[in-house]
Amino acid sequence: MAVSPASPSTVSAIEKVLKDSKANKLVDFILGSIRVTPALIADVGTALSSGKIAVVVDPALAHNARYHAKLNQFQLKKNISTLDLLDRALLIHEATHAVNDMRKLGKTLNIDDEAAGYIAQALYLYGNHPVKTDRLKDAKNAAADKLYAAAYSAAVAIVGKKNAAVISQEVTKVKAALKLVPEYKKTIGMSAIHDGI
């Protein structure tokens, strides 16, 4: 099947998630030149609804969602009818990449870009899950599970307002875990060009 524009209801559902300042309140951190805040995430929602960032459906997509910086597209595997907690957290992850593009960060190391995405995702999960000790898990993929665990530990350090050295150590663990995930092995050492939308 060909790539097609997402339905208006899908765009509206994503916009609602990205503009939910109460749900997104903990998604607020700095990683090098990358800055993520609830207001910046909301700006992505505005860009989606105004068409500055296209939302498209591509059934051939390997994952449920992806932000494509070169095309300025929020890509989905299918139109969205309902959004559970994990779906919403994934949208926050992808919106983090869009924030970097909107901020025109230029050449951004994929390892930093992905670390920021996973940390944002973990912060969202922490803030919106009633049992704070529960984290996103992947029993089928040990490398991905270690990545989720590292991102969650970094999120807990950020929420706990640990000192910069502790947070830096946790972020380093996220980056190390990223290098072990098979799907990132070929691209994690590359860079993305965030040139604006």
Short mmCIF file of C-alpha atoms in Angstrom, two decimals:
data_model
loop_
_atom_site.label_atom_id
_atom_site.label_comp_id
_atom_site.label_asym_id
_atom_site.label_seq_id
_atom_site.Cartn_x
_atom_site.Cartn_y
_atom_site.Cartn_z
CA MET A 1 0.00 0.00 0.00
CA ALA A 2 1.11 3.54 -0.74
CA VAL A 3 1.82 6.27 1.76
CA SER A 4 -1.29 8.38 2.37
CA PRO A 5 -2.24 11.37 4.50
CA ALA A 6 -3.43 10.45 7.98
CA SER A 7 -7.10 10.96 8.77
CA PRO A 8 -8.10 14.27 10.37
CA SER A 9 -9.18 12.37 13.50
CA THR A 10 -5.70 10.80 13.76
CA VAL A 11 -4.01 14.20 13.46
CA SER A 12 -6.38 15.60 16.07
CA ALA A 13 -5.69 12.70 18.46
CA ILE A 14 -1.92 13.19 18.18
CA GLU A 15 -2.24 16.95 18.60
CA LYS A 16 -4.26 16.40 21.77
CA VAL A 17 -1.54 14.17 23.25
CA LEU A 18 1.24 16.61 22.39
CA LYS A 19 -0.62 19.62 23.77
CA ASP A 20 -1.60 17.97 27.07
CA SER A 21 0.58 20.08 29.37
CA LYS A 22 -0.58 18.23 32.49
CA ALA A 23 0.37 14.80 31.10
CA ASN A 24 3.62 16.15 29.61
CA LYS A 25 4.77 18.19 32.61
CA LEU A 26 7.72 15.92 33.47
CA VAL A 27 9.07 15.88 29.91
CA ASP A 28 11.46 18.71 30.64
CA PHE A 29 15.22 18.21 30.34
CA ILE A 30 18.44 19.17 28.55
CA LEU A 31 20.84 16.74 26.90
CA GLY A 32 23.76 18.70 25.42
CA SER A 33 22.24 21.00 22.78
CA ILE A 34 18.91 19.15 22.91
CA ARG A 35 16.22 20.89 24.95
CA VAL A 36 12.81 19.30 25.50
CA THR A 37 9.93 20.98 27.36
CA PRO A 38 6.16 20.56 27.45
CA ALA A 39 5.84 23.84 25.52
CA LEU A 40 8.16 22.60 22.76
CA ILE A 41 6.24 19.31 22.55
CA ALA A 42 3.01 21.37 22.27
CA ASP A 43 4.61 23.36 19.43
CA VAL A 44 4.97 20.09 17.52
CA GLY A 45 1.25 19.52 18.00
CA THR A 46 0.54 22.94 16.53
CA ALA A 47 2.84 22.22 13.58
CA LEU A 48 0.97 18.97 12.92
CA SER A 49 -2.47 20.58 12.98
CA SER A 50 -1.33 23.48 10.76
CA GLY A 51 0.26 21.12 8.22
CA LYS A 52 3.82 22.39 8.72
CA ILE A 53 4.63 18.83 9.72
CA ALA A 54 2.72 16.32 7.62
CA VAL A 55 1.16 13.28 9.25
CA VAL A 56 1.16 10.28 6.93
CA VAL A 57 0.29 6.61 7.11
CA ASP A 58 2.78 4.11 5.73
CA PRO A 59 1.73 0.48 6.31
CA ALA A 60 5.27 -0.65 5.39
CA LEU A 61 6.77 1.23 8.34
CA ALA A 62 8.79 -1.07 10.63
CA HIS A 63 7.49 0.61 13.80
CA ASN A 64 4.20 2.17 14.86
CA ALA A 65 5.51 5.73 14.53
CA ARG A 66 8.52 7.66 13.30
CA TYR A 67 9.50 11.29 12.75
CA HIS A 68 11.33 11.78 9.44
CA ALA A 69 13.40 15.00 9.70
CA LYS A 70 14.32 15.21 6.02
CA LEU A 71 10.67 14.99 4.92
CA ASN A 72 9.22 16.87 7.92
CA GLN A 73 6.79 14.00 8.43
CA PHE A 74 5.26 12.28 11.40
CA GLN A 75 4.88 8.79 9.96
CA LEU A 76 2.47 6.17 11.34
CA LYS A 77 1.96 2.52 10.50
CA LYS A 78 -1.82 3.05 10.58
CA ASN A 79 -4.45 5.61 11.47
CA ILE A 80 -5.03 5.82 15.21
CA SER A 81 -8.44 5.15 16.70
CA THR A 82 -7.49 4.75 20.37
CA LEU A 83 -4.30 5.68 22.20
CA ASP A 84 -3.16 3.74 25.23
CA LEU A 85 -0.36 4.87 27.56
CA LEU A 86 2.39 3.22 25.49
CA ASP A 87 1.06 4.75 22.26
CA ARG A 88 1.06 8.21 23.83
CA ALA A 89 4.58 7.72 25.20
CA LEU A 90 5.80 6.70 21.72
CA LEU A 91 4.28 9.88 20.27
CA ILE A 92 6.22 11.91 22.87
CA HIS A 93 9.42 10.07 21.82
CA GLU A 94 8.86 10.92 18.15
CA ALA A 95 7.83 14.49 18.97
CA THR A 96 11.22 14.90 20.67
CA HIS A 97 12.88 14.33 17.29
CA ALA A 98 10.51 16.88 15.76
CA VAL A 99 11.42 19.40 18.49
CA ASN A 100 15.07 19.07 17.45
CA ASP A 101 14.08 19.70 13.83
CA MET A 102 11.90 22.70 14.70
CA ARG A 103 14.75 24.16 16.77
CA LYS A 104 17.04 23.79 13.72
CA LEU A 105 19.77 22.01 15.66
CA GLY A 106 21.53 21.17 12.41
CA LYS A 107 23.75 18.11 12.44
CA THR A 108 22.71 16.09 15.48
CA LEU A 109 24.30 12.80 16.48
CA ASN A 110 21.76 9.99 16.22
CA ILE A 111 22.90 8.64 19.58
CA ASP A 112 22.00 11.94 21.29
CA ASP A 113 18.75 12.28 19.34
CA GLU A 114 17.62 8.75 20.22
CA ALA A 115 18.76 9.00 23.84
CA ALA A 116 16.64 12.14 24.20
CA GLY A 117 13.67 10.38 22.61
CA TYR A 118 13.87 7.40 24.95
CA ILE A 119 14.34 9.60 28.01
CA ALA A 120 11.33 11.73 27.02
CA GLN A 121 9.30 8.55 26.54
CA ALA A 122 10.36 7.27 29.98
CA LEU A 123 9.57 10.61 31.64
CA TYR A 124 6.09 10.53 30.12
CA LEU A 125 5.53 6.96 31.30
CA TYR A 126 6.76 7.80 34.79
CA GLY A 127 4.47 10.80 35.02
CA ASN A 128 1.37 9.03 33.77
CA HIS A 129 1.60 5.53 35.24
CA PRO A 130 0.07 5.00 38.68
CA VAL A 131 2.82 2.60 39.75
CA LYS A 132 6.01 4.62 39.46
CA THR A 133 8.26 1.57 39.77
CA ASP A 134 6.78 0.03 36.60
CA ARG A 135 8.62 0.71 33.36
CA LEU A 136 8.29 -0.18 29.70
CA LYS A 137 9.64 -3.71 29.21
CA ASP A 138 10.48 -5.94 26.26
CA ALA A 139 10.69 -9.58 27.30
CA LYS A 140 11.41 -10.68 23.72
CA ASN A 141 14.38 -8.39 23.14
CA ALA A 142 17.01 -8.26 25.90
CA ALA A 143 18.89 -5.35 24.30
CA ALA A 144 15.73 -3.26 23.98
CA ASP A 145 14.79 -4.13 27.55
CA LYS A 146 18.17 -2.86 28.78
CA LEU A 147 17.60 0.34 26.81
CA TYR A 148 14.16 0.85 28.37
CA ALA A 149 15.62 0.17 31.83
CA ALA A 150 18.44 2.68 31.28
CA ALA A 151 16.07 5.35 29.96
CA TYR A 152 13.78 4.81 32.93
CA SER A 153 16.69 5.16 35.37
CA ALA A 154 17.69 8.41 33.65
CA ALA A 155 14.08 9.64 33.91
CA VAL A 156 13.95 8.81 37.62
CA ALA A 157 17.21 10.74 38.15
CA ILE A 158 15.81 13.75 36.28
CA VAL A 159 12.51 13.70 38.18
CA GLY A 160 14.40 13.25 41.45
CA LYS A 161 16.49 16.32 40.59
CA LYS A 162 19.71 14.42 41.10
CA ASN A 163 22.93 16.35 40.55
CA ALA A 164 24.30 16.82 37.04
CA ALA A 165 26.99 14.16 37.48
CA VAL A 166 24.45 11.48 38.41
CA ILE A 167 22.15 12.41 35.53
CA SER A 168 25.13 12.40 33.15
CA GLN A 169 26.05 8.88 34.28
CA GLU A 170 22.49 7.69 33.65
CA VAL A 171 22.45 9.30 30.19
CA THR A 172 25.76 7.58 29.40
CA LYS A 173 24.11 4.26 30.26
CA VAL A 174 21.26 5.05 27.85
CA LYS A 175 23.76 5.73 25.07
CA ALA A 176 25.66 2.53 25.83
CA ALA A 177 22.40 0.54 25.74
CA LEU A 178 21.44 2.11 22.41
CA LYS A 179 24.62 0.78 20.83
CA LEU A 180 23.58 -2.78 21.70
CA VAL A 181 20.11 -2.67 20.10
CA PRO A 182 20.38 -4.40 16.69
CA GLU A 183 18.10 -1.96 14.88
CA TYR A 184 20.38 0.96 15.78
CA LYS A 185 23.79 -0.65 15.17
CA LYS A 186 24.11 0.67 11.61
CA THR A 187 22.83 4.19 12.25
CA ILE A 188 23.64 5.12 15.86
CA GLY A 189 27.06 6.52 14.92
CA MET A 190 25.59 8.69 12.15
CA SER A 191 23.97 12.10 12.34
CA ALA A 192 20.59 13.53 11.44
CA ILE A 193 20.19 16.95 9.89
CA HIS A 194 17.63 18.99 11.80
CA ASP A 195 17.20 21.94 9.45
CA GLY A 196 13.76 23.18 10.45
CA ILE A 197 10.28 22.51 9.11
#
